[in-house]
Short mmCIF file of C-alpha atoms in Angstrom, two decimals:
data_model
loop_
_atom_site.label_atom_id
_atom_site.label_comp_id
_atom_site.label_asym_id
_atom_site.label_seq_id
_atom_site.Cartn_x
_atom_site.Cartn_y
_atom_site.Cartn_z
CA MET A 29 118.61 58.90 141.71
CA ASP A 30 122.39 59.39 140.25
CA PHE A 31 123.83 62.66 139.34
CA ALA A 32 122.71 62.52 135.25
CA ASP A 33 119.11 61.95 136.52
CA THR A 34 119.27 64.66 138.94
CA LEU A 35 120.71 67.20 136.29
CA THR A 36 117.74 65.80 133.88
CA THR A 37 115.03 66.60 136.58
CA VAL A 38 116.39 69.80 138.06
CA GLY A 39 118.22 71.33 134.73
CA PRO A 40 114.96 72.51 132.74
CA PHE A 41 113.65 74.38 136.14
CA PHE A 42 117.33 76.05 136.68
CA PHE A 43 117.51 76.92 133.21
CA LEU A 44 113.93 78.48 133.55
CA LEU A 45 114.64 80.26 136.49
CA LEU A 46 117.75 81.91 134.98
CA LEU A 47 115.60 83.22 132.22
CA ILE A 48 113.15 84.79 134.51
CA LEU A 49 115.84 86.29 136.40
CA GLN A 50 117.31 87.45 133.23
CA THR A 51 113.96 88.94 132.04
CA ILE A 52 113.55 90.74 135.21
CA TYR A 53 116.75 92.11 135.41
CA ARG A 54 116.38 93.54 131.51
CA PHE A 55 113.13 94.96 132.66
CA LEU A 56 114.20 97.07 135.41
CA HIS A 57 117.80 97.80 133.74
CA ASN A 58 115.64 99.23 130.80
CA LYS A 59 112.91 100.57 133.00
CA PRO A 60 114.10 104.53 133.36
CA GLN A 61 114.33 104.99 129.42
CA HIS A 62 111.89 102.63 128.64
CA TYR A 63 109.13 104.18 126.24
CA GLY A 64 106.27 102.12 124.19
CA PRO A 65 104.20 99.56 125.25
CA ASN A 66 102.67 98.97 128.85
CA THR A 67 105.67 96.15 129.53
CA TYR A 68 106.04 93.36 132.44
CA PRO A 69 108.65 91.22 133.59
CA ILE A 70 108.83 87.76 131.47
CA ILE A 71 105.35 88.16 129.63
CA GLY A 72 106.52 91.83 128.19
CA CYS A 73 103.98 93.69 126.32
CA ILE A 74 102.10 90.93 125.49
CA PHE A 75 98.54 92.11 126.29
CA SER A 76 99.10 95.31 124.19
CA PHE A 77 100.62 93.72 121.47
CA TYR A 78 97.71 91.22 121.27
CA ASN A 79 95.27 93.99 121.61
CA ASN A 80 96.87 95.80 118.46
CA ARG A 81 97.92 92.90 116.46
CA ARG A 82 95.66 93.77 113.63
CA ARG A 83 97.16 97.57 113.53
CA LEU A 84 100.64 96.87 114.11
CA LEU A 85 101.42 100.03 111.75
CA HIS A 86 99.50 102.50 113.30
CA TRP A 87 99.96 101.47 117.04
CA TYR A 88 103.98 101.65 116.25
CA THR A 89 103.48 105.00 114.80
CA GLU A 90 101.37 106.25 117.92
CA LEU A 91 103.84 105.10 120.11
CA LEU A 92 106.71 106.53 118.34
CA ALA A 93 105.10 109.88 118.06
CA SER A 94 104.20 109.67 121.93
CA SER A 95 107.88 109.22 122.75
CA PRO A 96 110.12 112.21 123.19
CA SER A 97 113.01 110.78 121.10
CA GLN A 98 110.52 108.87 118.53
CA THR A 99 112.39 105.96 119.96
CA ILE A 100 110.74 102.90 121.88
CA ILE A 101 111.47 99.54 123.30
CA ILE A 102 109.19 96.81 122.68
CA GLN A 103 110.28 93.28 124.78
CA ARG A 104 107.76 90.56 123.75
CA LEU A 105 107.83 86.84 125.49
CA GLY A 106 110.31 84.95 123.90
CA ALA A 107 111.46 87.32 121.36
CA ARG A 108 114.21 89.28 120.77
CA ARG A 109 114.28 93.10 122.31
CA ILE A 110 113.14 95.36 119.74
CA ILE A 111 114.36 99.18 119.49
CA MET A 112 112.20 100.65 116.98
CA THR A 113 113.20 104.22 116.07
CA ALA A 114 111.49 107.04 113.69
CA ASN A 115 114.52 109.42 114.55
CA PRO A 116 116.76 110.84 111.70
CA ILE A 117 119.83 110.90 113.85
CA ASN A 118 119.37 107.63 115.03
CA VAL A 119 118.81 106.26 111.41
CA GLU A 120 121.98 108.26 110.49
CA HIS A 121 123.96 106.36 113.29
CA ILE A 122 122.59 102.83 112.08
CA ILE A 123 123.08 102.88 108.73
CA LYS A 124 126.00 105.14 108.23
CA THR A 125 128.08 106.82 110.82
CA ASN A 126 128.16 103.24 112.91
CA PHE A 127 127.29 101.33 109.77
CA TYR A 128 130.10 98.29 110.26
CA ASN A 129 128.33 97.91 113.75
CA TYR A 130 124.71 97.08 112.41
CA PRO A 131 124.90 94.14 109.93
CA LYS A 132 121.84 92.50 108.94
CA GLY A 133 122.75 89.61 111.18
CA LYS A 134 122.13 86.24 111.51
CA ALA A 135 118.86 86.48 112.71
CA PHE A 136 117.78 88.44 109.34
CA THR A 137 119.56 86.29 107.01
CA GLU A 138 118.31 83.09 108.46
CA ILE A 139 114.86 84.36 107.98
CA LEU A 140 115.78 85.22 104.03
CA GLY A 141 118.38 82.56 103.55
CA ASP A 142 116.49 79.81 101.99
CA LEU A 143 115.37 82.21 99.23
CA LEU A 144 117.84 84.71 98.57
CA GLY A 145 120.80 82.40 99.72
CA GLN A 146 124.16 84.53 99.44
CA GLY A 147 122.83 87.30 97.20
CA ILE A 148 123.61 90.97 97.79
CA PHE A 149 120.43 91.77 100.14
CA ASN A 150 120.96 88.72 102.52
CA VAL A 151 124.90 89.03 103.32
CA ASP A 152 127.34 91.55 105.20
CA GLY A 153 131.28 91.87 104.82
CA GLY A 154 133.53 90.86 101.90
CA LEU A 155 130.69 88.80 99.98
CA TRP A 156 128.11 92.03 99.97
CA HIS A 157 131.37 94.19 98.97
CA ALA A 158 132.17 92.27 95.91
CA GLN A 159 128.32 91.71 94.54
CA ARG A 160 127.76 95.62 95.15
CA LYS A 161 130.73 96.76 93.35
CA LEU A 162 129.71 94.65 90.47
CA ILE A 163 126.11 95.59 90.25
CA SER A 164 126.93 99.46 90.85
CA HIS A 165 129.19 99.03 87.49
CA GLU A 166 126.26 96.99 85.71
CA PHE A 167 123.35 99.42 87.02
CA THR A 168 125.45 102.25 85.91
CA ALA A 169 126.24 101.14 82.31
CA ARG A 170 124.82 102.77 79.24
CA ALA A 171 123.76 99.56 77.52
CA MET A 172 121.80 98.50 80.94
CA ARG A 173 119.81 101.90 80.73
CA GLU A 174 119.07 101.44 77.11
CA LEU A 175 118.06 98.22 77.57
CA LEU A 176 115.43 99.32 80.35
CA VAL A 177 113.79 101.96 78.19
CA THR A 178 113.41 99.78 75.34
CA THR A 179 111.86 97.04 77.18
CA LEU A 180 109.63 99.53 78.99
CA GLU A 181 108.53 100.94 75.48
CA SER A 182 107.87 97.29 74.09
CA GLU A 183 105.69 96.40 77.35
CA ALA A 184 103.69 99.29 77.10
CA LYS A 185 103.00 99.05 73.46
CA GLU A 186 102.28 95.39 73.36
CA ARG A 187 100.44 94.54 76.36
CA LEU A 188 100.06 97.78 78.67
CA PHE A 189 98.31 100.24 76.80
CA PRO A 190 96.05 97.32 75.05
CA ILE A 191 94.76 96.23 78.24
CA LEU A 192 94.03 99.63 79.26
CA GLU A 193 92.14 100.54 75.75
CA LEU A 194 90.26 97.31 76.25
CA ALA A 195 89.28 98.31 79.71
CA SER A 196 88.06 101.96 78.68
CA LYS A 197 86.28 100.70 75.82
CA GLU A 198 83.99 98.12 77.67
CA SER A 199 84.05 99.51 80.95
CA LEU A 200 85.52 96.76 82.76
CA VAL A 201 87.26 96.47 86.26
CA VAL A 202 90.77 96.67 86.27
CA ASP A 203 92.79 95.87 89.45
CA ILE A 204 95.78 97.73 88.58
CA GLN A 205 97.95 96.63 91.43
CA ASP A 206 97.80 93.28 89.62
CA VAL A 207 98.75 95.09 86.44
CA LEU A 208 101.19 96.32 87.54
CA LYS A 209 103.06 93.31 89.06
CA ARG A 210 102.75 91.43 85.87
CA PHE A 211 104.18 94.42 84.15
CA THR A 212 106.99 94.62 86.64
CA PHE A 213 107.80 90.94 86.43
CA ASP A 214 108.08 90.98 82.54
CA ILE A 215 110.36 93.76 82.61
CA THR A 216 112.67 92.44 85.45
CA CYS A 217 112.61 89.13 83.88
CA ARG A 218 113.66 90.65 80.63
CA ILE A 219 116.13 92.38 81.93
CA SER A 220 117.63 90.24 84.62
CA LEU A 221 117.10 87.06 82.87
CA GLY A 222 116.77 88.06 78.99
CA LYS A 223 113.27 85.65 79.07
CA ASP A 224 109.99 87.08 78.88
CA PRO A 225 107.53 85.33 80.90
CA GLU A 226 104.67 87.23 79.16
CA SER A 227 102.51 87.72 82.15
CA LEU A 228 101.04 90.64 80.96
CA ALA A 229 99.58 88.75 77.97
CA PRO A 230 95.72 89.46 77.15
CA THR A 231 94.78 86.64 78.53
CA PHE A 232 96.52 87.39 82.02
CA PRO A 233 98.04 83.97 82.17
CA ILE A 234 98.86 82.11 85.41
CA SER A 235 102.87 82.09 85.81
CA ARG A 236 103.98 79.35 88.00
CA LEU A 237 107.26 81.27 88.81
CA ALA A 238 105.65 84.52 89.71
CA ASN A 239 103.37 82.70 92.17
CA ALA A 240 106.29 81.07 93.58
CA PHE A 241 107.88 84.37 94.26
CA ASP A 242 104.71 85.55 95.62
CA THR A 243 104.03 82.60 97.85
CA ALA A 244 107.56 82.30 99.13
CA SER A 245 107.66 86.11 99.76
CA ALA A 246 104.45 86.05 102.19
CA ILE A 247 105.58 82.70 104.24
CA ILE A 248 108.98 84.73 104.90
CA ALA A 249 107.33 87.64 105.79
CA ALA A 250 105.56 85.28 108.46
CA ARG A 251 108.45 83.93 109.40
CA ALA A 252 109.81 87.14 110.89
CA SER A 253 106.35 88.08 112.69
CA VAL A 254 106.35 84.53 114.63
CA PRO A 255 107.71 85.45 118.41
CA VAL A 256 109.79 82.27 118.58
CA SER A 257 111.89 81.70 115.79
CA ALA A 258 112.52 78.12 117.06
CA ALA A 259 108.79 77.92 115.83
CA TRP A 260 109.14 78.09 112.05
CA LYS A 261 112.64 75.94 112.17
CA VAL A 262 111.06 73.16 113.68
CA LYS A 263 108.28 73.18 110.75
CA ARG A 264 111.09 73.21 108.62
CA ALA A 265 113.00 70.64 109.82
CA LEU A 266 110.03 68.10 110.22
CA ASP A 267 108.63 69.58 106.62
CA LEU A 268 105.60 70.76 107.81
CA GLY A 269 102.78 73.44 107.17
CA LYS A 270 103.78 76.81 105.53
CA GLU A 271 107.12 75.23 105.34
CA LYS A 272 106.85 72.79 103.28
CA GLN A 273 105.27 74.71 101.01
CA LEU A 274 107.72 77.31 101.04
CA LYS A 275 110.59 74.56 100.10
CA GLU A 276 108.40 73.55 97.01
CA GLU A 277 108.13 76.79 96.41
CA ILE A 278 112.01 77.97 96.57
CA LYS A 279 112.65 74.35 94.69
CA LEU A 280 110.81 75.49 91.67
CA ILE A 281 112.52 78.98 91.62
CA HIS A 282 115.65 77.73 92.11
CA GLU A 283 115.62 75.09 89.21
CA SER A 284 113.77 77.59 86.72
CA ILE A 285 116.77 80.15 87.11
CA MET A 286 119.38 77.07 87.28
CA GLU A 287 118.05 75.98 83.67
CA ILE A 288 117.96 79.64 82.33
CA ILE A 289 121.77 80.07 83.60
CA TYR A 290 122.79 76.64 81.91
CA ASN A 291 121.17 77.33 78.91
CA ARG A 292 122.75 80.29 78.82
CA LYS A 293 126.12 78.95 79.14
CA ASN A 294 125.63 76.68 76.32
CA GLU A 295 124.74 79.54 74.13
CA GLU A 296 127.60 80.89 71.61
CA GLU A 297 129.03 83.83 72.85
CA ALA A 298 128.06 85.61 70.14
CA MET A 299 124.35 84.87 70.79
CA ARG A 300 124.47 86.09 74.21
CA LYS A 301 122.42 88.88 75.16
CA LYS A 302 122.95 92.12 77.01
CA ASP A 303 120.68 91.20 80.01
CA PHE A 304 122.24 91.19 83.75
CA LEU A 305 122.46 87.50 83.93
CA SER A 306 124.60 87.14 80.66
CA ARG A 307 127.16 89.79 82.27
CA LEU A 308 126.86 88.20 85.57
CA ILE A 309 127.99 84.77 83.64
CA ALA A 310 130.66 86.84 81.97
CA SER A 311 131.90 87.88 85.49
CA GLY A 312 132.92 84.62 85.98
CA PHE A 313 130.70 84.24 89.28
CA ASP A 314 129.93 80.63 89.93
CA ASP A 315 125.97 79.28 89.34
CA GLU A 316 124.75 79.43 92.78
CA ALA A 317 126.07 82.91 93.44
CA ILE A 318 124.54 84.18 89.77
CA ARG A 319 121.42 82.34 90.86
CA ASP A 320 120.86 84.12 94.14
CA MET A 321 122.29 87.66 92.88
CA VAL A 322 119.25 87.27 90.18
CA ILE A 323 116.66 86.21 92.44
CA SER A 324 117.87 89.10 94.96
CA PHE A 325 117.51 91.24 92.08
CA ILE A 326 113.94 89.98 90.82
CA VAL A 327 112.53 90.17 94.33
CA ALA A 328 113.77 93.49 94.91
CA ALA A 329 112.88 95.38 91.34
CA ARG A 330 109.81 93.94 90.90
CA ASP A 331 107.77 94.26 94.03
CA THR A 332 109.01 97.74 95.09
CA THR A 333 108.51 99.29 92.07
CA ALA A 334 105.02 97.63 91.74
CA SER A 335 104.26 98.74 95.15
CA ALA A 336 105.18 102.30 94.66
CA LEU A 337 103.27 102.60 91.76
CA THR A 338 100.17 101.40 92.87
CA TRP A 339 100.24 103.73 95.69
CA PHE A 340 101.31 106.59 93.44
CA PHE A 341 98.08 105.88 91.31
CA TRP A 342 95.60 105.91 93.96
CA CYS A 343 96.98 109.05 95.33
CA MET A 344 96.35 110.94 91.96
CA SER A 345 92.63 109.39 92.22
CA GLN A 346 92.69 111.06 95.72
CA ASN A 347 94.24 114.50 94.70
CA ARG A 348 93.20 115.66 91.48
CA ASP A 349 94.79 118.80 91.79
CA ALA A 350 98.14 117.34 92.04
CA GLU A 351 97.63 115.09 89.07
CA ASP A 352 96.82 118.06 87.12
CA GLU A 353 100.35 119.58 88.05
CA VAL A 354 101.74 116.09 87.19
CA LEU A 355 99.99 116.16 83.87
CA ASN A 356 101.05 119.78 82.67
CA GLU A 357 104.49 118.89 83.56
CA ILE A 358 104.35 115.40 81.38
CA ASN A 359 103.07 117.45 78.73
CA VAL A 360 105.32 120.18 78.85
CA MET A 361 108.46 118.22 79.17
CA LEU A 362 108.02 115.40 76.80
CA LYS A 363 106.00 117.43 73.96
CA GLY A 364 104.46 114.53 72.28
CA GLY A 365 107.90 113.00 71.80
CA GLN A 366 109.46 109.80 72.91
CA PHE A 367 110.47 109.06 76.48
CA GLU A 368 114.04 109.88 77.04
CA ILE A 369 116.07 109.47 80.53
CA GLU A 370 117.50 112.60 80.58
CA THR A 371 114.44 114.31 80.06
CA ALA A 372 112.64 112.27 82.72
CA LYS A 373 115.55 113.35 85.19
CA LYS A 374 114.53 116.96 85.12
CA MET A 375 110.81 116.41 85.66
CA ARG A 376 110.50 117.75 89.27
CA VAL A 377 106.78 117.87 89.86
CA LEU A 378 106.32 114.02 88.80
CA HIS A 379 109.43 113.54 91.16
CA ALA A 380 107.85 114.86 94.17
CA ALA A 381 104.49 112.94 93.40
CA LEU A 382 106.34 109.81 93.63
CA CYS A 383 108.84 111.21 96.83
CA GLU A 384 105.34 112.15 98.44
CA THR A 385 103.52 108.96 97.64
CA MET A 386 106.63 106.82 99.12
CA ARG A 387 106.72 109.07 102.32
CA LEU A 388 103.23 107.96 102.88
CA TYR A 389 103.18 104.54 101.54
CA PRO A 390 106.92 103.08 101.38
CA PRO A 391 107.53 99.83 99.28
CA VAL A 392 109.42 98.49 102.68
CA ALA A 393 107.67 99.86 105.65
CA TRP A 394 110.61 98.78 108.18
CA ASP A 395 114.07 97.65 108.16
CA SER A 396 116.21 96.05 111.01
CA LYS A 397 119.49 95.08 112.04
CA HIS A 398 121.31 93.36 114.52
CA PRO A 399 124.37 95.10 116.63
CA LEU A 400 127.76 93.23 116.81
CA HIS A 401 128.40 95.49 119.93
CA ASP A 402 126.51 96.89 122.68
CA ASP A 403 126.04 100.77 121.51
CA ILE A 404 124.34 104.10 122.75
CA LEU A 405 122.23 105.36 120.05
CA PRO A 406 122.54 109.46 119.44
CA ASP A 407 119.26 109.77 121.70
CA GLY A 408 120.65 107.99 124.72
CA THR A 409 119.07 104.56 123.88
CA ARG A 410 120.84 102.01 124.90
CA VAL A 411 121.53 98.87 122.92
CA GLU A 412 122.78 95.68 123.67
CA ARG A 413 124.18 93.06 121.43
CA GLY A 414 121.73 90.85 119.84
CA ASP A 415 119.13 93.54 119.96
CA ARG A 416 116.72 93.58 116.56
CA VAL A 417 117.54 97.55 115.96
CA THR A 418 114.53 98.90 113.39
CA TYR A 419 114.07 102.02 111.68
CA PHE A 420 110.37 102.83 110.28
CA PRO A 421 109.91 104.35 106.96
CA TYR A 422 106.32 104.03 107.54
CA GLY A 423 106.05 105.61 110.85
CA MET A 424 108.56 108.41 109.63
CA GLY A 425 106.56 109.77 107.37
CA ARG A 426 104.02 110.34 109.56
CA MET A 427 106.02 112.05 112.11
CA LYS A 428 105.23 115.72 112.77
CA ASN A 429 108.60 116.51 114.49
CA ILE A 430 109.87 115.43 110.80
CA TRP A 431 107.34 116.66 108.29
CA GLY A 432 105.13 119.14 110.22
CA LYS A 433 101.74 119.14 111.43
CA ASP A 434 100.18 118.26 107.96
CA CYS A 435 102.29 115.32 107.66
CA SER A 436 99.17 113.14 106.68
CA GLU A 437 98.19 115.56 103.95
CA PHE A 438 99.59 114.65 100.15
CA LYS A 439 101.60 117.68 99.19
CA LEU A 440 103.51 118.46 96.41
CA GLU A 441 104.68 121.84 97.94
CA ARG A 442 106.58 119.71 100.44
CA TRP A 443 109.03 118.94 98.01
CA LEU A 444 108.88 121.67 95.39
CA SER A 445 109.57 124.43 98.02
CA LEU A 446 112.90 122.60 98.79
CA GLU A 447 116.07 124.57 97.45
CA GLU A 448 117.08 122.32 94.27
CA ASN A 449 119.99 121.31 93.07
CA SER A 450 118.95 120.69 89.73
CA VAL A 451 122.15 118.85 88.51
CA SER A 452 123.72 116.56 90.61
CA SER A 453 127.53 115.59 90.05
CA ASN A 454 127.10 112.02 89.34
CA ASN A 455 124.38 111.25 87.27
CA GLY A 456 122.47 114.52 86.25
CA SER A 457 119.27 113.61 88.17
CA ILE A 458 117.01 116.02 90.42
CA ILE A 459 118.37 116.33 94.12
CA TYR A 460 116.33 117.92 96.62
CA SER A 461 119.52 119.29 99.32
CA GLY A 462 116.70 119.65 102.16
CA VAL A 463 115.89 115.98 102.89
CA SER A 464 118.41 114.09 104.10
CA PRO A 465 118.16 110.26 103.04
CA PHE A 466 118.05 109.70 106.90
CA LYS A 467 114.90 111.54 107.23
CA PHE A 468 113.44 109.90 104.10
CA PRO A 469 115.13 106.55 104.16
CA ILE A 470 112.90 104.74 101.39
CA PHE A 471 116.32 103.85 99.51
CA GLN A 472 118.26 103.52 102.70
CA GLY A 473 121.37 105.49 102.77
CA GLY A 474 125.16 105.23 103.74
CA PRO A 475 127.00 102.12 102.48
CA ARG A 476 124.13 100.17 102.01
CA THR A 477 122.25 102.93 99.67
CA CYS A 478 120.06 101.38 97.21
CA LEU A 479 121.90 100.68 93.80
CA GLY A 480 118.31 100.63 92.01
CA LYS A 481 117.11 104.11 92.89
CA ASP A 482 117.79 105.84 89.44
CA MET A 483 116.46 102.59 87.51
CA ALA A 484 113.34 102.58 89.96
CA PHE A 485 112.81 106.16 89.02
CA VAL A 486 112.92 105.66 85.36
CA GLN A 487 110.69 103.14 85.40
CA MET A 488 108.20 104.73 87.45
CA LYS A 489 108.51 107.78 85.75
CA PHE A 490 107.62 106.24 82.31
CA VAL A 491 104.76 104.21 83.53
CA ALA A 492 103.51 107.51 84.86
CA SER A 493 104.17 109.33 81.92
CA ALA A 494 102.89 106.67 79.84
CA VAL A 495 99.48 106.02 81.46
CA LEU A 496 98.27 109.59 82.93
CA PRO A 497 97.81 111.43 79.61
CA LYS A 498 95.99 108.80 78.33
CA PHE A 499 93.97 107.40 81.14
CA GLU A 500 91.81 108.60 84.31
CA LEU A 501 91.80 106.05 86.73
CA GLN A 502 88.94 105.75 89.06
CA PRO A 503 88.62 103.59 92.13
CA VAL A 504 85.84 101.45 92.41
CA ASP A 505 85.89 101.38 96.14
CA THR A 506 86.17 104.87 97.89
CA ARG A 507 86.97 103.56 101.16
CA LEU A 508 90.86 103.91 102.38
CA PRO A 509 92.81 101.39 101.05
CA VAL A 510 94.55 98.91 103.61
CA PHE A 511 98.36 99.07 103.66
CA VAL A 512 99.99 95.57 104.05
CA PRO A 513 103.92 95.66 105.13
CA LEU A 514 105.03 91.74 103.70
CA LEU A 515 108.56 92.11 102.50
CA THR A 516 107.44 94.47 100.19
CA ALA A 517 104.10 96.48 100.84
CA LYS A 518 101.08 95.80 98.89
CA MET A 519 97.27 97.00 99.09
CA ALA A 520 94.96 94.94 100.59
CA ASN A 521 92.65 93.16 97.93
CA GLY A 522 94.17 95.01 95.13
CA PHE A 523 93.50 98.35 93.64
CA LYS A 524 90.21 97.72 91.71
CA VAL A 525 89.66 100.89 88.96
CA LEU A 526 87.48 101.88 86.17
CA VAL A 527 89.54 102.86 83.26
CA ARG A 528 88.31 106.36 81.31
CA LYS A 529 89.71 107.51 78.36
CA ARG A 530 91.26 111.42 78.44
CA TYR A 531 89.42 113.32 75.90
CA LYS A 532 92.08 115.66 75.21
CA GLU A 533 94.83 113.63 75.08
CA LYS A 534 98.28 114.23 73.96
CA ILE A 535 100.19 111.49 72.15
CA LEU A 536 103.35 111.22 74.22
CA PHE A 537 104.99 108.37 72.91
CA SER A 538 104.70 108.45 69.51
CA ASN A 539 107.65 105.74 68.71
CA VAL A 540 105.56 103.19 70.77
CA ASP A 541 102.40 104.07 69.45
CA GLY A 542 103.87 103.54 65.51
#
């Protein structure tokens, strides 16, 4: 047997031995500070993970709550080591203080790259800076804000109200989650692409593009849960199973967006609209960059807003006293007139209700970074290059040391009792000086603070102010709904309700109702 044959035979066993020794070393090296599930050399926490696989959110929350530092280490066979934290001091370190050591990283961008490409949510460094600068300017432009409100009013008058009116008259069961996803998809496409998919039309048409986004997002979320990334990568290379389906859905999305870009570029300049796409074209980006930015915008703006609103209406249905407070503020603030952004910014009670909803049911349950260099978190946890460092908004909303012993309860007072700076220095919106974005990282914080935060609140406040004074939503199922953390969280099996007309309705949208 020559050397090559010997190497071929012995090599894999030698590699396996090194892997075992490395795993044992890391296990022993981390044991003194290791809070988390029962973990063993080589196999890690595979038994605990398997036993809790159907309740991961609750399991992680329990583990974090029992850790003195609200930080745990999770080691699974074949997977990257995960450092998960619900400690606000650690969160600030990760997304602000030591920001440049914690990019999204290759492990993250590989998972989403097929769909998001080089869009802002999937890049780091210079490309991220360039896109953020452009998008920041566009999102704060007066024309964009005016377009948003005009589009919201049109969609409410022509589609949302008629659907809810019909449901109330004929006692129809409506899936509000589906209605809101259709509503936000129409709004997002009209603003970003200048195209109306009409997915909230009375017949509830099947939108092939919307379904493609849903399917692609679900498959990509499943990628992130696979212990060994090589598993989905092999399937992608061989064009098998879900990876084959994902390729087909992404092809449809890319072709659809590129066709719109091509047609828009061929329009006479005077015919071009004020939507996000037209502004990107005018900025001189190439077609693929524009495509990726638009796709990122649609994924973020559509699903997160629909998720937050779905859970908001559920929370209102479970907390009628809080709903009455919100309704009273809407009636007083809008006084039967039309919705205006400046007025909406001052709606403290509604703002508190939305924040309390997202504290308990965040649109994005967790976010991960991948450090470039070894580090030590403020609580003393050692971080190694290549680890997956995750902060966990879902669990943070349930930490007693952050929100108090009543953290599991829905309470507007949690926000209304805080010191309020009614006018901020830059946009006139409500800010609560007592809440750190690292304690409530729903919109992230630091350099990657969500650029669409203000637009999201405008949409949510518009929908709440439009629906609540006219309709009462009564859940059909009285059981606690299941929170499903995909790329964006959703309510399992939708949110089925009966729609009841409010007898003492105040017409708050006189310009919408004609």
